[in-house]
Each structure stands twice: as C-alpha cells, then as structure tokens.
Short mmCIF file of C-alpha atoms and ligand atoms in Angstrom, two decimals:
data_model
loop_
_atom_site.label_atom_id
_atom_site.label_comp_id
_atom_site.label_asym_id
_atom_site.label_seq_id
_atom_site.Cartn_x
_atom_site.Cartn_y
_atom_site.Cartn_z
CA UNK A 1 0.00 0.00 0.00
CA UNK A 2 1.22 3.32 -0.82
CA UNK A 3 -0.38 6.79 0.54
CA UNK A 4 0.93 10.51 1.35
CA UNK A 5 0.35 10.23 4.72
CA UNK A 6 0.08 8.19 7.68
CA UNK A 7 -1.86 9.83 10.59
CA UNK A 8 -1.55 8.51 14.04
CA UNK A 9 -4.08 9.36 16.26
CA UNK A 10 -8.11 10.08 15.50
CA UNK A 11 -8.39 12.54 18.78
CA UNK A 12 -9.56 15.73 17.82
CA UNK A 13 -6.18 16.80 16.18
CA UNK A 14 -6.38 13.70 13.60
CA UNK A 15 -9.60 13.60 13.03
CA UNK A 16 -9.26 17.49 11.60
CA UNK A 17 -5.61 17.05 10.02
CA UNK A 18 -7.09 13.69 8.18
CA UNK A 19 -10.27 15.14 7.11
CA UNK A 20 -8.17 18.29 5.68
CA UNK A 21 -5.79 16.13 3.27
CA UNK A 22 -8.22 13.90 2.49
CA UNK A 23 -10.55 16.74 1.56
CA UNK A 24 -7.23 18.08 -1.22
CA UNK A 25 -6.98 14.78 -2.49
CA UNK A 26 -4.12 13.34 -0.71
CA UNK A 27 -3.97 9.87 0.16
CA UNK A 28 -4.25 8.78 3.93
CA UNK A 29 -4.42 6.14 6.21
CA UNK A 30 -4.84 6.53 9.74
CA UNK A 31 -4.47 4.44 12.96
CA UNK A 32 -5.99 4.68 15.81
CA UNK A 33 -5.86 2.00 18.40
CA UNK A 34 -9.32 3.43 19.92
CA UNK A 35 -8.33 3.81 23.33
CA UNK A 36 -11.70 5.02 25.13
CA UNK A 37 -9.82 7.16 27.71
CA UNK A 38 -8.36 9.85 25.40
CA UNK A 39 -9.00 13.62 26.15
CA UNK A 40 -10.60 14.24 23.06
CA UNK A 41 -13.53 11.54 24.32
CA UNK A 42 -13.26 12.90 28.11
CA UNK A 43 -13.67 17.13 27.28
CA UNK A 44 -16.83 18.69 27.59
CA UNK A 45 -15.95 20.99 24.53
CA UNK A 46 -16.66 23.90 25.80
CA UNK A 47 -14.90 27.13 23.68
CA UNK A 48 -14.81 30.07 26.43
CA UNK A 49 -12.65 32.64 24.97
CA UNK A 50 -11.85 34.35 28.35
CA UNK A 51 -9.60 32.41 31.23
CA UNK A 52 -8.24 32.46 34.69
CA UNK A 53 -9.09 33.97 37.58
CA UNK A 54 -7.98 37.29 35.79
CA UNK A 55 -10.43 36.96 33.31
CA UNK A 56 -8.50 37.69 30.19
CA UNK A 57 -9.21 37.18 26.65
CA UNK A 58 -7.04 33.33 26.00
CA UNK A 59 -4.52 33.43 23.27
CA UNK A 60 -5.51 34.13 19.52
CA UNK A 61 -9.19 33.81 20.53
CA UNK A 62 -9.88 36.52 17.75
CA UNK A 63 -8.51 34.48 15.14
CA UNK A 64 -9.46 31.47 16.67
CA UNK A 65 -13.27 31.79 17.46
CA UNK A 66 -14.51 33.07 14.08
CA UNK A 67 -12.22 30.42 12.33
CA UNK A 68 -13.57 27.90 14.66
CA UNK A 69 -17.28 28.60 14.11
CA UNK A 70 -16.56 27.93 10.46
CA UNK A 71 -14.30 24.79 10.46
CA UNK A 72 -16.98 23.13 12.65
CA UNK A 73 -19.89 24.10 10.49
CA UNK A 74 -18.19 23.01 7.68
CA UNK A 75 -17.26 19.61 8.63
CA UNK A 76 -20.63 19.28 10.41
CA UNK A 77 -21.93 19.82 7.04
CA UNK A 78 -19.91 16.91 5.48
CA UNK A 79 -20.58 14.67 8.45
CA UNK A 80 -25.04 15.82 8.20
CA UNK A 81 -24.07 16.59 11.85
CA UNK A 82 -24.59 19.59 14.26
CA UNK A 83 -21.07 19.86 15.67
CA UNK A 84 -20.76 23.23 17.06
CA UNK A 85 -23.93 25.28 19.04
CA UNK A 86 -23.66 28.69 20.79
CA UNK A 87 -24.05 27.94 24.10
CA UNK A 88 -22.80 31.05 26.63
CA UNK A 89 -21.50 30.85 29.91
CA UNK A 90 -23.50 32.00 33.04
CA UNK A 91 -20.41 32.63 35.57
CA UNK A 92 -21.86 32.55 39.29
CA UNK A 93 -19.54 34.64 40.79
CA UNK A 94 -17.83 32.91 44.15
CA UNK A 95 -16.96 35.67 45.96
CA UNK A 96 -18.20 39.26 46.27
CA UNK A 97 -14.66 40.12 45.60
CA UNK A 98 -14.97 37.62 42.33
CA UNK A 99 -17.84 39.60 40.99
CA UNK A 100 -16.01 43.18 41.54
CA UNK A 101 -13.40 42.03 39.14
CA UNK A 102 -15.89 40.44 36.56
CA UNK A 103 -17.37 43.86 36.29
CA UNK A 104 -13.67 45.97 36.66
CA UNK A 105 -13.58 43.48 33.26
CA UNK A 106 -16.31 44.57 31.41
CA UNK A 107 -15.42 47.53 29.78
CA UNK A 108 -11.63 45.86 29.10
CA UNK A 109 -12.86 42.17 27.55
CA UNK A 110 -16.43 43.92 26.13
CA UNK A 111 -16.11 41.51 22.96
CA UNK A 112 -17.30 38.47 25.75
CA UNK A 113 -18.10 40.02 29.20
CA UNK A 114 -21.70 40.95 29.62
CA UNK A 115 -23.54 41.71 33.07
CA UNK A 116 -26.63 38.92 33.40
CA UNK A 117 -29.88 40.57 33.05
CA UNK A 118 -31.96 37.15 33.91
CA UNK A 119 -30.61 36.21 37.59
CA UNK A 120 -34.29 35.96 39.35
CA UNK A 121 -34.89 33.20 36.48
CA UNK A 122 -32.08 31.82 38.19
CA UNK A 123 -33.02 31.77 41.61
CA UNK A 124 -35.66 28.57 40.49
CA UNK A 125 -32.52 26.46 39.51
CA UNK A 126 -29.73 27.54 41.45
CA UNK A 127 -28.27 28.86 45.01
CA UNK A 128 -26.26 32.22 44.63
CA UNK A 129 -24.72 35.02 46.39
CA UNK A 130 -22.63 37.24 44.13
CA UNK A 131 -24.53 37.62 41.13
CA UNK A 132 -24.01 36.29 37.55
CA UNK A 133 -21.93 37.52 34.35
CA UNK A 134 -22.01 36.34 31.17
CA UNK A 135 -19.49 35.11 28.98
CA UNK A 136 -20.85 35.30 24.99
CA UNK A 137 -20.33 33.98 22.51
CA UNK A 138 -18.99 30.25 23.80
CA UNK A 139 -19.63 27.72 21.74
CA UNK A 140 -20.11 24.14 22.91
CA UNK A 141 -18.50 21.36 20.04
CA UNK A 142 -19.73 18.07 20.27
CA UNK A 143 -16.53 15.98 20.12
CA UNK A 144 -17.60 12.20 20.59
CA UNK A 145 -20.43 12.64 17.47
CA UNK A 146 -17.20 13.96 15.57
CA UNK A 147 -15.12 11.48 16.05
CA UNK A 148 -17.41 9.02 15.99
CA UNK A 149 -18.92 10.32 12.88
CA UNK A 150 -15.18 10.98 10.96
CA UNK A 151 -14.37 7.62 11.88
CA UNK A 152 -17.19 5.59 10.30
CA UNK A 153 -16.39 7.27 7.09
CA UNK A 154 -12.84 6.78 7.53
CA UNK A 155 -14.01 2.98 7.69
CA UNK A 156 -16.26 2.85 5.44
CA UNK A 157 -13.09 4.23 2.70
CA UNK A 158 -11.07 1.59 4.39
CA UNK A 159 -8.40 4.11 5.19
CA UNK A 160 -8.65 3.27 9.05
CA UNK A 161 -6.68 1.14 11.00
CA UNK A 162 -7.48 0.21 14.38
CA UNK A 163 -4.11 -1.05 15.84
CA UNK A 164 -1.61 0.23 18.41
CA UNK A 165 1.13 1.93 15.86
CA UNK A 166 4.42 0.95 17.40
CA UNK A 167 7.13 3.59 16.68
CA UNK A 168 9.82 0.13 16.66
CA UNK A 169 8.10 -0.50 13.15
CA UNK A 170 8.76 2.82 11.22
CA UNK A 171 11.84 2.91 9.10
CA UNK A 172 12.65 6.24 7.49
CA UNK A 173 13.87 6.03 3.88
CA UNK A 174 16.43 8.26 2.17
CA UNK A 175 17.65 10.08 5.58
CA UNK A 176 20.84 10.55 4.68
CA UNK A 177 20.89 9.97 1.23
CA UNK A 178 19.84 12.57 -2.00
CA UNK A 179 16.37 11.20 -2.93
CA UNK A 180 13.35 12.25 -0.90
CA UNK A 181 13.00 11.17 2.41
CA UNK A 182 9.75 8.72 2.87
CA UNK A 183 8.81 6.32 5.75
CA UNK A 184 7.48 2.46 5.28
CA UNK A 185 5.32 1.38 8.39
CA UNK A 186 4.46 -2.80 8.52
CA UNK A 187 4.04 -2.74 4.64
CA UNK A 188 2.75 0.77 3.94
CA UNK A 189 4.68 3.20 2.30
CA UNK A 190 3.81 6.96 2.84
CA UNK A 191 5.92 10.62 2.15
CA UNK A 192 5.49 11.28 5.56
CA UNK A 193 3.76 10.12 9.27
CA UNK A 194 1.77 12.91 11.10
CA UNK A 195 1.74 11.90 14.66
CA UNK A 196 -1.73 13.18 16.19
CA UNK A 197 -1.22 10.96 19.35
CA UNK A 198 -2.35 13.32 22.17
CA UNK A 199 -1.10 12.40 26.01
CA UNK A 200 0.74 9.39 24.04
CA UNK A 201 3.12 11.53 22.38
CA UNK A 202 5.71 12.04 25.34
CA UNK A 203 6.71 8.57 24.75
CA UNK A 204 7.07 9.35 20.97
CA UNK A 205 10.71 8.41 20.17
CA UNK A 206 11.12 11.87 17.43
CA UNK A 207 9.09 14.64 20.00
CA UNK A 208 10.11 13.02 23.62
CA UNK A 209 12.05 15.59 24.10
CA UNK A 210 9.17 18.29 23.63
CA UNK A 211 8.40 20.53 26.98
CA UNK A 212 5.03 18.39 27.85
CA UNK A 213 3.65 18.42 31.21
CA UNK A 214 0.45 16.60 31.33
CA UNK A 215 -2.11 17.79 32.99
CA UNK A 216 -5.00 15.13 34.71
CA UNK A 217 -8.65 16.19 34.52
CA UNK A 218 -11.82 14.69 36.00
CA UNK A 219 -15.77 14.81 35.40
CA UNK A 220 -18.56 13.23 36.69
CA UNK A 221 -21.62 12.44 34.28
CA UNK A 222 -24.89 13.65 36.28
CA UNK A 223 -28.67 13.60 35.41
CA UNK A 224 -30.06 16.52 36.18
CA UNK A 225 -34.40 16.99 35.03
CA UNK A 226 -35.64 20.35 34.31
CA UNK A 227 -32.20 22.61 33.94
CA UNK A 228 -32.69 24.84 31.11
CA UNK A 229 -29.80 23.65 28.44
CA UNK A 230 -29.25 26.60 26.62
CA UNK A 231 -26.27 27.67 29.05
CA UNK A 232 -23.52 26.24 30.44
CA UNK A 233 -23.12 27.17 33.97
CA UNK A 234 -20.08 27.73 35.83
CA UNK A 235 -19.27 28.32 39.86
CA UNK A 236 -15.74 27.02 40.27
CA UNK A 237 -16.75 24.18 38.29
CA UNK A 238 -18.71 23.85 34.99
CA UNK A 239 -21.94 22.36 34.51
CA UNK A 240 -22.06 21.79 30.72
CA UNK A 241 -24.81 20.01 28.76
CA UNK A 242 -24.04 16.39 28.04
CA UNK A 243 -25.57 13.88 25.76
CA UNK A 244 -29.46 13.07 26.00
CA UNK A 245 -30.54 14.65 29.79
CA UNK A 246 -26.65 14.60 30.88
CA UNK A 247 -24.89 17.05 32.42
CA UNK A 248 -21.25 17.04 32.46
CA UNK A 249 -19.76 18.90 35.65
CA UNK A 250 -15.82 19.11 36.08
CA UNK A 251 -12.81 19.52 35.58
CA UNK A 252 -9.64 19.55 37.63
CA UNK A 253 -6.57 20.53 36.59
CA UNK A 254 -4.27 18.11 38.20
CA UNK A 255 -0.33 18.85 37.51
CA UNK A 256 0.74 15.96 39.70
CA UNK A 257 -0.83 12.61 39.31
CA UNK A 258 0.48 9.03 40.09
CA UNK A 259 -2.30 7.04 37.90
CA UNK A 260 -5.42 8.33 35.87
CA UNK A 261 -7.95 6.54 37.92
CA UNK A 262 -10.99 8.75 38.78
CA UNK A 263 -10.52 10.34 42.71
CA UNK A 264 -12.85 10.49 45.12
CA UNK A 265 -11.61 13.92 46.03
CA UNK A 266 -13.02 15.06 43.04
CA UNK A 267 -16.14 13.09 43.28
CA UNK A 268 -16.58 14.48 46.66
CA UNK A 269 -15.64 18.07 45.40
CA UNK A 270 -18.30 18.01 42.81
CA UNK A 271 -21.25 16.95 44.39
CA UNK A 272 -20.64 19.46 47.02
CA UNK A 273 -20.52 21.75 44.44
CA UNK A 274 -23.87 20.59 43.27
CA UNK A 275 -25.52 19.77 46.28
CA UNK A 276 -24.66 24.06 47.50
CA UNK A 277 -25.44 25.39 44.34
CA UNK A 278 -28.17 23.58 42.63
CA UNK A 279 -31.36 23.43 43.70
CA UNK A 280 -33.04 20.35 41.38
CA UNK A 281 -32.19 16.93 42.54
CA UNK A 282 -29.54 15.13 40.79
CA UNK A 283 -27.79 11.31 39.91
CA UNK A 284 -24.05 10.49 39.77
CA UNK A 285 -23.73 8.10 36.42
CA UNK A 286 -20.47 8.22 35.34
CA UNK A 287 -16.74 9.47 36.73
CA UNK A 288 -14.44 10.20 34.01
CA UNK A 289 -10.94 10.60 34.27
CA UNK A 290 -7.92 11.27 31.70
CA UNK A 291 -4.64 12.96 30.80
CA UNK A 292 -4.56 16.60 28.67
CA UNK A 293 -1.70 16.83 26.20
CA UNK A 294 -0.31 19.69 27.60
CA UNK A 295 3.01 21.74 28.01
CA UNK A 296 5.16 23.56 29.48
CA UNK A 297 4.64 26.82 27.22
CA UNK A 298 1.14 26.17 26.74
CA UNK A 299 1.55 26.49 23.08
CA UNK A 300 0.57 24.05 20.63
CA UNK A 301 3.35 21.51 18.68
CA UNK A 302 3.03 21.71 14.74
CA UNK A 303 4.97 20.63 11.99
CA UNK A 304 7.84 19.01 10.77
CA UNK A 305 11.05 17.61 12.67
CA UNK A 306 13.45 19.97 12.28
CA UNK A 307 16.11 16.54 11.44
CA UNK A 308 13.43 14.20 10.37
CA UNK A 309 11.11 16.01 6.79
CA UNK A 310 9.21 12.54 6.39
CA UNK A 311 7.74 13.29 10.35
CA UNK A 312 5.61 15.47 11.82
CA UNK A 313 3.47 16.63 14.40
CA UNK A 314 0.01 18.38 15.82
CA UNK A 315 0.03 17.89 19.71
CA UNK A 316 0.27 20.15 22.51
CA UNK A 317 -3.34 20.97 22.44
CA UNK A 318 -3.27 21.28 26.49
CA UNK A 319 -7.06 22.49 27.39
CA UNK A 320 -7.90 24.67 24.75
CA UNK A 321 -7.88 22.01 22.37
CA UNK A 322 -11.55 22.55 20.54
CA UNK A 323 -10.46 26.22 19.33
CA UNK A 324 -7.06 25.11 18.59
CA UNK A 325 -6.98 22.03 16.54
CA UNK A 326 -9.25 23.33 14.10
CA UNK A 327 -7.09 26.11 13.21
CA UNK A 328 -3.82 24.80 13.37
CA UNK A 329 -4.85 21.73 11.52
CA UNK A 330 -5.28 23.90 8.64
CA UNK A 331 -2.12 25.43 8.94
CA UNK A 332 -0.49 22.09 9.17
CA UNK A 333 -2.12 20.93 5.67
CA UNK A 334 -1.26 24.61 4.24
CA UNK A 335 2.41 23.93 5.19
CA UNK A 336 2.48 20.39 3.95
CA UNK A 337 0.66 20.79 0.62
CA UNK A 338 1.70 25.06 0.01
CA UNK A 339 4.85 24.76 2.64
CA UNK A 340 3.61 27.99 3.84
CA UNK A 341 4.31 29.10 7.31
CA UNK A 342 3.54 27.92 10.55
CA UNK A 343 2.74 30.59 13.37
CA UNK A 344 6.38 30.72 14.61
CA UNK A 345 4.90 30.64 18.31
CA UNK A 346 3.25 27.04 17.52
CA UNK A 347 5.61 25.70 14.73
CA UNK A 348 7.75 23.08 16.30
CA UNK A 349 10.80 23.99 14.13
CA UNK A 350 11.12 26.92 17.27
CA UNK A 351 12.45 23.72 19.17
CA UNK A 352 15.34 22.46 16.64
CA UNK A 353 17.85 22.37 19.16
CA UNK A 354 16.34 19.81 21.53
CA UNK A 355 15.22 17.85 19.00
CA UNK A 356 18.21 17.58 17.48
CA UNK A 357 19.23 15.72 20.01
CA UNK A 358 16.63 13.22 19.66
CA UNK A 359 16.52 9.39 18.12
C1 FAD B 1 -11.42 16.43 31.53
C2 FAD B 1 -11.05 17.20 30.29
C3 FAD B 1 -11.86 18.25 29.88
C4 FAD B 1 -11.52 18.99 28.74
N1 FAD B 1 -12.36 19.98 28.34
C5 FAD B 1 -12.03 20.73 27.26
C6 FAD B 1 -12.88 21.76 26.82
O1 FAD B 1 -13.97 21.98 27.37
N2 FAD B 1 -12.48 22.53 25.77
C7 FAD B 1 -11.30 22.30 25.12
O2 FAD B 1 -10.98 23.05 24.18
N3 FAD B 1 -10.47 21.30 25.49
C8 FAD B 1 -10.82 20.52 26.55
N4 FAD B 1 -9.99 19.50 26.95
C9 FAD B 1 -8.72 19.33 26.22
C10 FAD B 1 -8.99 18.57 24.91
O3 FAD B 1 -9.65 17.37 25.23
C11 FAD B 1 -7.65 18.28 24.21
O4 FAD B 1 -6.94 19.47 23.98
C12 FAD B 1 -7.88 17.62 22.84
O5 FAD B 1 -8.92 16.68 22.90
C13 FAD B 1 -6.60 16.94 22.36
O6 FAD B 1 -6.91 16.22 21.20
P1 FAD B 1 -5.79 15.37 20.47
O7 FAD B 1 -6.44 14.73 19.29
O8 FAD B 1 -4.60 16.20 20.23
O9 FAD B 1 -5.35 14.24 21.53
P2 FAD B 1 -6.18 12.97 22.08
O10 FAD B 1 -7.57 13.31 22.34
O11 FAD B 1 -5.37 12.43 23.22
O12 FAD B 1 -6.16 11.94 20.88
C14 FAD B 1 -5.03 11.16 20.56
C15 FAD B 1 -5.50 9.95 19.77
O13 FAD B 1 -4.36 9.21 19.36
C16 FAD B 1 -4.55 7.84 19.69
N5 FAD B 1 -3.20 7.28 19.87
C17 FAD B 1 -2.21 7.74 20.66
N6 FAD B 1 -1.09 7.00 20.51
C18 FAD B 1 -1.40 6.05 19.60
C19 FAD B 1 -0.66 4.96 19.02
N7 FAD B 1 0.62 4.72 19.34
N8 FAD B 1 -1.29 4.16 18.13
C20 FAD B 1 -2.57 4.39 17.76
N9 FAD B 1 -3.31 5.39 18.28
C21 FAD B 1 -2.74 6.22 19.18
C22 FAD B 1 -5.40 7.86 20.95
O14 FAD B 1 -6.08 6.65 21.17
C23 FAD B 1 -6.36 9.01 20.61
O15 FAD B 1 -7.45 8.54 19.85
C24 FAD B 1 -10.33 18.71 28.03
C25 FAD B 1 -9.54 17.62 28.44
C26 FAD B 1 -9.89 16.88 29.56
C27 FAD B 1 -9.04 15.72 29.97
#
C-alpha cells in the first residue's frame, strides 16, 4: 500500500488534520488503536474565549473563534451533523470580591463580558450570592459525534486502521541519502507520518524531548431533570450540557498525578458543588478521568522535525484544544501541501535544538 500520509491518532487533532488532506486529495491512512480514555472523548468541549481567575481574553481567541465557528460548520456539514452550538456561559460569581473584578472586566474584555440581566430566572434552579456575568459567545462542540462520525467514514473508505502503531516498526527512507526522504510502516509506504497521538506523544521516540507536562482532569456524568440547556453554567466548576438529559460537571486541573484513575476527592468536590449550588435533585452516572496533552509553554506543537522532513506533528493541544486544533490543523495541511508558514509561536521547528538531540 502506498499513501501521502500516515496519521496517528483520531483525537480531535487527527480527526481534523485527516479530514483536511483527504478533503485536497491526498492519500491517507490513519491508525488509531481506539483507546476510550483519550481527552478528546473525556472534554466537555466547551470554547470560552476568556480564562483564569484574571479573566482575560485566551490566546488568539480573535482568530481562533470566528475560524472555529466555520471549520466546525463546515465539517458538520460533510458529516449531516450539528457539531458546534452557541451555548454562553452563566459565571456565578464565588466571591463578592470575584464579581467586583468580573465587572472591573467589562469595559476591558467587552467583545465576551456581559452583566446577566436574567438572575431571578435563576433563583428557580440555582443557590447564589454574588450575582451572575455572562461570557458570549462560547460555543459548545460536540466531540464524541465527531469522532465518531469521521471515523465511520474513515471505515467505510477503508483508510482506518485500528491497531496500536508501534514507533519500533517505522523505518525512514532516504535520511541521509539525495532522494526524498519517505517512511514504510508494517508494509505501507507513505511521504510522511503525522503523529496526532495526544497524552501518548511524550513517549514518541522523534518529539520526547518536547516541553510536555500533562495535565489530569476529571468529570462526573450527572442527570439533572428540568435545567434549562441553553447555558452552560459555571461556579468554580462547569456544569455543561451532556448527551441526551446529561450534564457534564468538572474539571480539575491536576499537575501531579500518580495514575489516571478517577478520585474520590473530586467526586466528593463536585457533588458538594452541586448539592450548595443547585437546587433540582440530581444522579451520579459516570466518573471520568484522563490525561490533557499539555506543556510547558502552553503552546501548541506543529509541523515538521526539524532533522526528520518525512515526520511530523500536531500535539500540545493542552485544554484549549476545541479552538485550537481546528485552526492549526489547517495550517499544518497549508504547510504540507503550500509549505507555507507555521505561526512561529506554535511551529515546532522553534524547538530544533532539543530535537536535534533526539533518536
Ligand atoms: C477532563 C477534560 C476536559 C476537557 N475539556 C475541554 C474543553 O472543554 N475545551 C477544550 O478546548 N479542550 C478541553 N480539553 C482538552 C482537549 O480534550 C484536548 O486538547 C484535545 O482533545 C486533544 O486532542 P488530540 O487529538 O490532540 O489528543 P487525544 O484526544 O489524546 O487523541 C489522541 C488519539 O491518538 C490515539 N493514539 C495515541 N497513541 C497512539 C498509538 N501509538 N497508536 C494508535 N493510536 C494512538 C489515541 O487513542 C487518541 O485517539 C479537556 C480535556 C480533559 C481531559
């Protein structure tokens, strides 16, 4: 078998780089190994274009919200699926001091800081002190119907593989010889291997050496009857619409971790969380816990090995992954078909002297 490109990983990142070549022609194969407890099936896929306690607009969100709202639309389209919905944010503020600085931020963030003009509604589902802003627009992307929806066409094309790839198997051709460097994996020859594989990739043998620091995160899966679900709503935690009459409520972010099992220090957390702040009766039904492929400089990993032209990479997605995969995917297939250039502050070339030292 001979293709353009292997892609390893259908996350989020390779479900968007794969459906981009694929959608210019090239020839791909990817190969997932469909590991169930993979960030891209654990976030709630929320897009909130304002973070941290300082409440400041996140990086690129300019760029990255408008292009987002398109790339999603766009796929849903060629998937006959709703993928993205607007779905603001409803921030209960914790603290009186909390809600001071949400309105300081107003006038400074007034693209997506808005003062809530419907808290007595409220008061029927919820417990609050310190009033309610509004984040808008947030968009909420419904990851599991894309990947689940990508992947059954992938299958039905018969350009899916669902294996482990080991990184033992790949040879490179033509490294240090004139002709064009390639790679052959078990039998299948491609011009070059994207690696799309999320939390994985600090075991990667080419991109070890990349500043990751993963980053634990936990949910729990609650029913909830009778919440309205056009919002998400956030004190502390997020409550964010799930599938069917789900809510999903989470997350932690958990820089020191010895396994990925779910805690019951966050499953105590939440439902006190729930059980102060809303009023309807809920049920636990799930507890969800996985890794975040973050890093260090909490800036995404794209592009070719600086040593290595027949490998490359889209990782470092960290928690911000649903505006930023969509984007940079595109600038990944731009640079591989057009080889035009990669924001400098996400292209992994900005790491060539670590990674030479790699392999
Ligand atoms: C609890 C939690 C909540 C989150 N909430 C949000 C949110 O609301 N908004 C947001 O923007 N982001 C959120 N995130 C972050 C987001 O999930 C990630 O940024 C994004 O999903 C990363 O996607 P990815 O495709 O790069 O990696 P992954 O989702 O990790 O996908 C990697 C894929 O590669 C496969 N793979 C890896 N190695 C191999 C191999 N050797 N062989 C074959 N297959 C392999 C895996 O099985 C997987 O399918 C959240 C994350 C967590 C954990």
């Amino acid at each position: 078998m001979e293709v353009d490109y292997i892609i390893v990983g259908q996350g989020l990142s390779g479900s968007f780089l794969s459906s981009k070549l694929f959608k210019a022609g090239k020839k791909i194969v990817v190969i997932d190994d469909a590991s169930p407890n993979v960030a891209s099936k654990i976030a709630s896929g929320v897009i909130n274009p304002v973070t941290g306690r300082r409440i400041v607009s996140t990086w690129m969100i300019e760029n990255l919200l408008p292009y987002s709202f398109e790339a999603y639309t766009e796929f849903g389209t060629d998937l006959n699926a709703t993928l993205i919905t607007q779905k603001n944010i409803l921030d209960f503020h914790p603290t009186l001091q909390m809600q001071l600085a949400f309105k300081d931020k107003i006038p400074v963030e007034n693209n997506y800081l808005r003062c809530n003009e419907r808290e007595s509604e409220l008061k029927d589902f919820f417990n609050f002190n310190y009033g309610v802003g509004e984040i808008n627009p947030c968009y909420l992307i419904d990851v599991s119907l894309l990947i689940t929806e990508w992947r059954k066409q992938l299958s039905s094309r018969k350009i899916l593989i669902e294996e482990e790839f080991i990184t033992d198997d790949l040879t490179i051709i033509n490294h240090d010889s004139e002709g064009e460097e390639s790679v052959e994996y078990r039998g299948i020859k491609a011009k070059k291997v994207i690696f799309c594989d999320g939390a994985k990739g600090v075991a990667n043998p080419w991109f070890k050496l990349l500043p990751y620091a993963k980053n634990k995160g936990e949910a729990l899966i609650v029913e909830i009857d009778g919440l309205p679900r056009n919002n998400i709503y956030k004190h502390g935690l997020s409550l964010v619409p799930w599938k069917e009459n789900l809510w999903w409520i989470g997350s932690t972010y958990d820089w020191n971790f010895s396994d990925l099992n779910p805690t019951a220090i966050f499953r105590i957390k939440a439902e006190q969380t729930l059980q102060h702040w809303v009023k309807l009766p809920y049920k636990v039904v799930g507890h969800l816990a996985t890794e975040r492929p973050a890093n260090l400089e909490r800036r995404p990993f794209v592009g070719l090995h600086p040593i290595y032209s027949s490998i490359g990479i889209l990782n470092g997605m960290g928690t911000k992954g649903c505006s930023l995969v969509p984007y940079f995917s595109n600038e990944l297939t731009a640079n591989l078909l057009y080889n035009t250039p990669i924001n400098p502050l996400a292209d992994v070339q900005r790491f060539r002297k670590i990674l030479s030292r790699a392999i």
